[in-house]
XYZ file of C-alpha atoms in Angstrom:
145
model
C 0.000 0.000 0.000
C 1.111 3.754 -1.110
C 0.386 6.895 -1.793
C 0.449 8.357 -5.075
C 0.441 11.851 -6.221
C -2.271 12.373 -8.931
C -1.371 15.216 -11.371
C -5.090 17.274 -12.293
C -6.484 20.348 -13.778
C -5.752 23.658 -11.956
C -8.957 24.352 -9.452
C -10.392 20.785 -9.392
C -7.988 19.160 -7.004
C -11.459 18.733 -4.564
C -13.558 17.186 -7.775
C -11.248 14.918 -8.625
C -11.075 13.153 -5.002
C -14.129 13.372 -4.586
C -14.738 11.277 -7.315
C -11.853 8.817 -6.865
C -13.654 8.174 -3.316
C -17.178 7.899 -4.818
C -15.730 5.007 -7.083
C -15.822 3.069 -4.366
C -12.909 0.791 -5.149
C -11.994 -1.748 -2.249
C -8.281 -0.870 -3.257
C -8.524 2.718 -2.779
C -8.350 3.673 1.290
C -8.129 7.479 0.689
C -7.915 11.092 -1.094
C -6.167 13.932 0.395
C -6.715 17.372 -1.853
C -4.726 19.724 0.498
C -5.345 23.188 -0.055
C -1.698 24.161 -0.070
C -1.348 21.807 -3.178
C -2.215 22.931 -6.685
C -2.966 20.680 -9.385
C -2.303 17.264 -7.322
C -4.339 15.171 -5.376
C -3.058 12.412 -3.029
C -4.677 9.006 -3.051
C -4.161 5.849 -0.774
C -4.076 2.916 -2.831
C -2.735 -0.739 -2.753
C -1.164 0.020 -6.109
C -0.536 2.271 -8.728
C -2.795 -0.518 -11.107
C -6.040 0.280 -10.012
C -5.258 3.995 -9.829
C -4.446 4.043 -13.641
C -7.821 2.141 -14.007
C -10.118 4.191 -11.851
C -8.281 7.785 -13.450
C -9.345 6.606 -17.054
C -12.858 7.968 -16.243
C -12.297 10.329 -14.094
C -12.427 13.947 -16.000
C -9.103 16.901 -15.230
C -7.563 13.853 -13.552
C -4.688 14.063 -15.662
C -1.903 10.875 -14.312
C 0.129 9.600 -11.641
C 3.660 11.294 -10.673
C 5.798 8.118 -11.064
C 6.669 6.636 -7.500
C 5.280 6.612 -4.395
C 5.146 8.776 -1.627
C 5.774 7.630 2.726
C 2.883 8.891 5.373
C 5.638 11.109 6.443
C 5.950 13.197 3.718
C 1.938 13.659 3.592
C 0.980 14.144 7.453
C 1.674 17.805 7.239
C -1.146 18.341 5.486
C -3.293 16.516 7.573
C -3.292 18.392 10.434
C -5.077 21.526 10.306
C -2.942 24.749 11.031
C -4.780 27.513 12.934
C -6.120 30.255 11.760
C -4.251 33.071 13.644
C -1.061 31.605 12.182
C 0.547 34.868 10.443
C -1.198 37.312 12.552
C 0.950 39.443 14.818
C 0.217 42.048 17.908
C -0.490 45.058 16.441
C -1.564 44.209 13.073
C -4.402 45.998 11.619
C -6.723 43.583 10.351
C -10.529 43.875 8.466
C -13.498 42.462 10.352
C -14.805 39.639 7.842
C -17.330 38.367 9.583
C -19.912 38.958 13.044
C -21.224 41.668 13.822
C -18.586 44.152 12.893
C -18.223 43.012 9.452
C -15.940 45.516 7.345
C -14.667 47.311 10.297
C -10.892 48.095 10.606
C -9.562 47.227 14.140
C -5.579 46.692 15.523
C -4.634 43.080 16.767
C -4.063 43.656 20.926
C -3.651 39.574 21.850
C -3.396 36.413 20.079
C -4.860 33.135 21.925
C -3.682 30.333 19.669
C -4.988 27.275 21.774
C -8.135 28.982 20.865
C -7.555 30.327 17.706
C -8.945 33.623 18.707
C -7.653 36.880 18.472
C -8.589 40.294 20.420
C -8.754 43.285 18.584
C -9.323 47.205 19.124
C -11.972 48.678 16.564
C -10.269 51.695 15.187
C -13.646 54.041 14.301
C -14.759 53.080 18.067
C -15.046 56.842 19.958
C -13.783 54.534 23.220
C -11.717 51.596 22.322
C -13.840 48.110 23.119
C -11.672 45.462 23.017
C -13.540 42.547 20.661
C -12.614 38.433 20.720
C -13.181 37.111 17.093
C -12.659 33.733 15.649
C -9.030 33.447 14.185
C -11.314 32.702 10.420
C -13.211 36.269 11.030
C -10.696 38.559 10.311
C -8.214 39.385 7.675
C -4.683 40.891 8.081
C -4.686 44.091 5.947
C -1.105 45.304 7.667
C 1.677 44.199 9.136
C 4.377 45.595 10.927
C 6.483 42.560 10.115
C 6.079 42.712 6.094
């Protein structure tokens, strides 16, 4: 058993393994289409064979990078990273979600075991501190860049 890089069209990395796993082959244990990755899906199979056969019918799945890949080079991408990764303290970032949607505020703290992050609106007339999900904002500035 391996796992196989399968080269596909630009933007339909999720179609294609979705459709390798809707096959339903007994051979085929998994599909992996990491964000991160463009253009490749990776697939779990007990050989390279009944990859070929399944990826004849499958459309902008376009072949199989020759060799096989370990678990260990693949695991990074199965853990999810958080979402405040990249954000500093005093970042300004855009509200992209809640209640303050569109608003501009400065990141004050970062919690990363719960991917939260408190942040200063900057129109407020008295400065409220606000606790948003790490996925709710969007870093517009940075002193670090």
């Amino acid at each position: 058993m391996g796992i196989y890089a399968v080269k596909t069209t630009a933007s339909q990395e999720r179609t294609v393994a979705d459709m390798i796993i809707n096959r339903e082959e007994p051979e085929i244990h998994a599909a992996l289409a990491p964000d991160s990755l463009t253009s490749y899906v990776m697939v779990e199979a007990e050989g390279n064979a009944v990859l070929n056969r399944v990826l004849e019918d499958i459309p902008h799945a376009r072949s199989i990078v020759p060799g096989e890949s370990d678990i260990s080079e693949v695991e990074h991408f199965l853990s999810p990273k958080p979402d405040v990764e990249g954000i500093a303290e005093g970042d300004i970032v855009e509200l992209i979600a809640g209640p303050f949607k569109g608003e501009k505020a400065q990141v004050q703290r970062i919690d990363e075991g719960k991917d939260q992050v408190t942040v200063e609106l900057y129109e407020a007339t008295v400065p409220i501190p606000v606790t948003v999900r790490g996925d709710q904002i969007r870093v517009l500035d940075s002193d670090e860049r």
